[in-house]
Short mmCIF file of C-alpha atoms in Angstrom, two decimals:
data_model
loop_
_atom_site.label_atom_id
_atom_site.label_comp_id
_atom_site.label_asym_id
_atom_site.label_seq_id
_atom_site.Cartn_x
_atom_site.Cartn_y
_atom_site.Cartn_z
CA MET A 27 2.45 35.07 -19.79
CA PRO A 28 -1.26 34.06 -20.01
CA ALA A 29 -1.09 33.64 -23.86
CA VAL A 30 1.44 30.79 -23.43
CA THR A 31 -0.48 29.35 -20.81
CA ARG A 32 -3.58 29.16 -22.83
CA THR A 33 -1.49 27.79 -26.45
CA TYR A 34 0.46 24.69 -24.41
CA THR A 35 -2.57 23.45 -23.35
CA LEU A 36 -3.89 22.56 -26.82
CA VAL A 37 -0.74 19.94 -26.75
CA LEU A 38 -1.95 19.04 -23.36
CA ASP A 39 -5.68 18.44 -24.50
CA TRP A 40 -4.85 16.93 -28.03
CA LEU A 41 -2.27 14.36 -25.93
CA GLU A 42 -5.00 13.21 -23.66
CA GLU A 43 -7.40 12.59 -26.49
CA ARG A 44 -4.61 10.49 -28.44
CA LEU A 45 -4.14 8.56 -25.21
CA ARG A 46 -7.65 7.94 -24.42
CA SER A 47 -8.43 6.92 -28.28
CA GLY A 48 -5.14 4.49 -27.78
CA GLU A 49 -3.90 6.22 -30.81
CA ILE A 50 -0.83 7.21 -28.94
CA SER A 51 0.41 4.66 -26.09
CA VAL A 52 3.21 4.25 -23.82
CA GLY A 53 6.70 4.05 -25.82
CA ASP A 54 5.52 5.99 -28.57
CA ARG A 55 7.47 9.26 -29.90
CA LEU A 56 5.39 12.40 -30.02
CA PRO A 57 5.71 14.47 -33.32
CA ALA A 58 8.54 17.09 -33.51
CA GLU A 59 8.23 20.23 -32.06
CA ARG A 60 7.97 22.05 -35.43
CA HIS A 61 5.34 19.36 -36.57
CA LEU A 62 2.79 20.07 -33.54
CA ALA A 63 3.61 24.29 -33.60
CA GLU A 64 2.26 24.03 -37.72
CA GLU A 65 -0.60 21.93 -36.87
CA PHE A 66 -2.11 24.32 -33.90
CA GLY A 67 -0.67 27.22 -34.92
CA ILE A 68 1.12 28.16 -32.27
CA SER A 69 5.12 28.66 -31.45
CA ARG A 70 7.80 26.09 -30.67
CA ALA A 71 8.02 27.93 -27.72
CA SER A 72 4.64 26.98 -26.47
CA VAL A 73 5.40 23.14 -27.63
CA ARG A 74 8.38 23.66 -26.07
CA GLU A 75 6.44 24.65 -22.41
CA ALA A 76 3.88 21.79 -22.96
CA PHE A 77 6.93 19.10 -23.20
CA ARG A 78 8.26 20.74 -19.99
CA VAL A 79 5.04 20.30 -18.10
CA LEU A 80 4.38 16.54 -19.39
CA ASP A 81 8.07 15.60 -18.48
CA ALA A 82 7.31 17.36 -15.30
CA MET A 83 3.76 15.14 -14.93
CA GLY A 84 5.56 12.05 -15.62
CA LEU A 85 3.99 11.61 -18.85
CA VAL A 86 7.35 12.03 -21.19
CA ARG A 87 10.73 12.06 -21.37
CA SER A 88 12.39 14.13 -23.52
CA SER A 89 15.68 14.37 -24.97
CA THR A 90 17.39 17.08 -26.71
CA GLY A 91 19.90 16.96 -29.85
CA SER A 92 18.69 15.59 -33.46
CA GLY A 93 18.78 11.93 -34.89
CA PRO A 94 16.20 9.33 -34.36
CA ASN A 95 16.69 9.22 -30.56
CA ALA A 96 15.73 12.78 -29.87
CA GLY A 97 12.39 14.10 -29.30
CA ALA A 98 9.56 13.11 -26.69
CA ILE A 99 8.79 9.56 -25.39
CA VAL A 100 5.60 8.91 -23.60
CA ILE A 101 5.90 7.13 -20.17
CA SER A 102 4.36 6.73 -17.08
CA ASP A 103 5.82 7.73 -13.94
CA PRO A 104 2.78 8.88 -11.95
CA SER A 105 4.27 8.49 -8.56
CA ALA A 106 7.02 10.37 -9.51
CA ALA A 107 5.26 13.35 -10.43
CA LEU A 108 2.98 13.10 -7.74
CA GLY A 109 5.77 12.67 -4.92
CA TRP A 110 7.50 15.75 -6.26
CA ALA A 111 4.28 17.72 -5.81
CA LEU A 112 3.88 16.72 -2.44
CA ARG A 113 6.96 17.25 -1.07
CA MET A 114 7.26 21.20 -2.41
CA HIS A 115 3.68 21.34 -0.65
CA VAL A 116 4.78 19.76 2.28
CA ALA A 117 8.18 21.78 2.37
CA THR A 118 5.17 25.13 2.33
CA ARG A 119 3.58 23.57 5.36
CA SER A 120 0.03 23.66 3.27
CA LEU A 121 0.33 19.72 4.01
CA PRO A 122 0.96 18.79 7.55
CA VAL A 123 2.79 15.86 8.04
CA ARG A 124 0.16 14.53 10.71
CA ASP A 125 -2.06 14.79 7.69
CA LEU A 126 0.08 12.73 5.26
CA MET A 127 0.60 9.89 8.47
CA GLN A 128 -3.21 9.55 8.72
CA THR A 129 -3.00 9.14 5.24
CA ARG A 130 -0.64 6.34 4.78
CA LEU A 131 -2.80 4.83 7.76
CA LEU A 132 -5.40 4.56 6.14
CA LEU A 133 -4.05 3.17 2.95
CA GLU A 134 -1.73 0.72 4.51
CA THR A 135 -4.08 -0.51 7.30
CA GLN A 136 -6.84 -1.17 4.65
CA SER A 137 -4.19 -2.78 2.35
CA ALA A 138 -3.35 -5.22 4.68
CA HIS A 139 -7.00 -6.65 4.98
CA GLU A 140 -6.73 -6.87 1.49
CA ALA A 141 -4.12 -8.37 1.02
CA ALA A 142 -4.90 -11.37 3.55
CA ALA A 143 -7.67 -11.94 1.41
CA ALA A 144 -5.53 -12.23 -1.63
CA ALA A 145 -5.33 -15.36 -3.96
CA GLU A 146 -2.31 -17.40 -3.76
CA THR A 147 -0.33 -16.56 -6.61
CA PRO A 148 3.54 -16.25 -7.77
CA GLU A 149 3.62 -12.83 -7.72
CA ARG A 150 2.26 -12.84 -4.25
CA ALA A 151 4.89 -15.10 -2.97
CA ALA A 152 7.53 -13.13 -4.95
CA VAL A 153 6.56 -9.82 -3.17
CA LEU A 154 6.85 -11.45 0.29
CA ASP A 155 10.51 -13.13 -0.14
CA HIS A 156 11.58 -9.49 -1.21
CA ALA A 157 9.97 -8.00 1.46
CA ALA A 158 11.36 -10.34 3.36
CA GLU A 159 14.95 -9.94 1.87
CA LEU A 160 14.54 -6.06 2.67
CA VAL A 161 13.73 -7.18 6.18
CA ALA A 162 16.38 -9.34 6.68
CA ALA A 163 18.88 -6.44 5.00
CA MET A 164 17.79 -3.82 7.27
CA GLU A 165 18.61 -5.92 10.58
CA ASP A 166 22.52 -5.46 9.22
CA PRO A 167 23.77 -3.62 11.80
CA ASP A 168 26.34 -2.20 9.38
CA LEU A 169 23.71 -1.21 6.60
CA PRO A 170 24.19 2.47 6.13
CA ASP A 171 20.88 4.42 7.59
CA GLU A 172 20.52 5.56 4.02
CA ARG A 173 20.08 2.48 2.57
CA PHE A 174 17.89 1.38 5.84
CA HIS A 175 15.36 4.15 5.23
CA ALA A 176 15.53 3.15 1.54
CA ALA A 177 14.65 -0.74 2.29
CA ASP A 178 12.27 1.04 4.60
CA ALA A 179 10.36 2.88 2.20
CA GLN A 180 10.47 -0.16 -0.19
CA PHE A 181 9.03 -2.62 1.86
CA HIS A 182 5.89 -0.62 2.64
CA ILE A 183 5.13 -0.25 -0.97
CA LEU A 184 5.73 -3.59 -1.75
CA LEU A 185 2.98 -4.66 0.89
CA ALA A 186 0.45 -2.41 0.01
CA SER A 187 0.91 -3.67 -3.95
CA LEU A 188 -0.45 -6.83 -2.16
CA ALA A 189 -3.79 -5.43 -2.14
CA GLY A 190 -3.63 -5.03 -5.71
CA ASN A 191 -4.42 -1.77 -6.65
CA VAL A 192 -2.06 0.77 -8.63
CA VAL A 193 -3.91 3.68 -7.73
CA VAL A 194 -3.32 2.63 -4.25
CA GLU A 195 0.21 1.73 -4.64
CA THR A 196 0.95 4.73 -6.48
CA ILE A 197 -0.34 7.28 -3.87
CA MET A 198 2.01 5.06 -1.27
CA SER A 199 5.03 5.79 -3.48
CA SER A 200 4.50 9.04 -3.58
CA LEU A 201 3.92 9.34 0.01
CA ARG A 202 6.85 7.71 0.93
CA GLN A 203 8.82 10.40 -1.05
CA ALA A 204 6.87 13.07 0.30
CA THR A 205 8.20 11.83 3.77
CA ILE A 206 11.85 11.38 3.19
CA GLY A 207 12.63 14.68 4.37
CA TYR A 208 10.31 14.57 7.32
CA VAL A 209 12.11 10.96 8.42
CA GLN A 210 15.70 12.23 7.85
CA GLU A 211 14.89 15.14 10.11
CA THR A 212 13.52 12.63 12.69
CA VAL A 213 16.38 10.41 12.56
CA ALA A 214 18.71 13.79 12.79
CA GLY A 215 17.38 14.70 15.94
CA LEU A 216 17.27 11.51 17.87
CA ASP A 217 19.81 10.76 20.45
CA ASP A 218 18.65 6.98 20.59
CA TRP A 219 18.86 6.41 17.47
CA PRO A 220 20.72 2.96 17.38
CA GLN A 221 17.62 2.02 19.44
CA VAL A 222 14.69 3.46 17.59
CA ARG A 223 16.60 1.39 14.75
CA ARG A 224 16.42 -1.87 16.51
CA THR A 225 12.63 -1.39 17.59
CA LEU A 226 12.03 -0.37 14.02
CA GLN A 227 13.19 -3.61 12.75
CA GLU A 228 11.46 -5.56 15.26
CA GLN A 229 8.27 -3.81 14.54
CA HIS A 230 9.23 -4.73 10.62
CA ARG A 231 9.27 -7.87 11.60
CA ALA A 232 6.37 -8.27 13.21
CA ILE A 233 4.27 -6.84 10.29
CA LEU A 234 6.14 -9.10 7.90
CA ARG A 235 5.54 -12.11 9.72
CA ALA A 236 1.30 -11.20 10.20
CA THR A 237 1.19 -10.61 6.44
CA GLN A 238 2.73 -13.81 5.70
CA GLU A 239 0.69 -15.53 7.74
CA ARG A 240 -2.75 -13.96 6.17
CA ARG A 241 -3.29 -12.24 9.69
CA GLY A 242 -5.01 -9.31 8.36
CA ASP A 243 -6.64 -7.67 11.57
CA ASP A 244 -2.64 -8.40 13.29
CA ALA A 245 -0.53 -6.79 9.97
CA ALA A 246 -2.85 -3.63 10.47
CA ALA A 247 -2.59 -3.53 14.13
CA ALA A 248 0.87 -3.60 13.71
CA LEU A 249 1.15 -0.98 11.07
CA ARG A 250 -1.10 1.15 13.16
CA HIS A 251 1.66 0.98 15.90
CA HIS A 252 4.61 0.88 13.52
CA ILE A 253 3.70 4.12 11.99
CA THR A 254 2.37 6.33 14.74
CA TRP A 255 4.95 5.09 17.06
CA PHE A 256 7.63 6.48 14.48
CA PHE A 257 5.69 9.74 13.86
CA GLY A 258 5.79 10.43 17.96
CA HIS A 259 9.66 10.76 17.38
CA SER A 260 8.97 13.53 14.62
CA PRO A 261 9.46 17.09 14.90
CA ALA A 262 5.94 17.78 14.17
CA ALA A 263 5.17 15.71 16.82
CA GLN A 264 6.95 17.38 19.42
CA GLU A 265 5.94 20.59 18.15
CA GLU A 266 2.38 19.30 18.32
CA HIS A 267 2.67 18.14 21.81
CA GLY A 268 4.31 21.44 22.77
CA ARG A 269 1.12 23.34 22.00
CA GLN A 270 -1.01 21.13 23.50
CA HIS A 271 0.96 21.89 27.00
#
């Protein structure tokens, strides 16, 4: 097993070098397994393992079979890979939900300030319009809970994107993926979910209004209250409260 680990990293290092130099770009198809195996003097199994690792990292998409559409194509989906990794570590309890919540607070409140100072562009207007559509959708009492949570997640990611920081946007998307389980657990344990849902709707509306009006301090404060208020209903918060008393 250690030998396989050593050999497949040759392919990973090779791809990193080619991506950095620009010889390979997103959308390009990688050489066939046989070609890479011969070039590095390793087994096709090792090349296949490298492709599996790259697929899990959100760097390639592989298709089986033969013909022009077969093989591995370079993509870039960092949030999917990071979100998957975070979810797994949350499941092991090595990443506490409270710490994820605190990280969201840091990212989203800072983004709120930066979004307030950002230039007025068609892109900003389009993002805010989309966010407003999501808020309107969440206020529909007939919207299924699953779609409500999806719209909620997208709303936060959209607003964070207004700061213009791709890394922050990627991490935000990953954090939302990582906390899906905790959101579902929280909602499942609530006797008063309809009232909680209405409160969340009011909070989303306040956050959006402050963002639209470029009131960064108010948007950040509304986000902080919104995130911590919902976390207070979670099983993790209840367990923590129980330990303290």
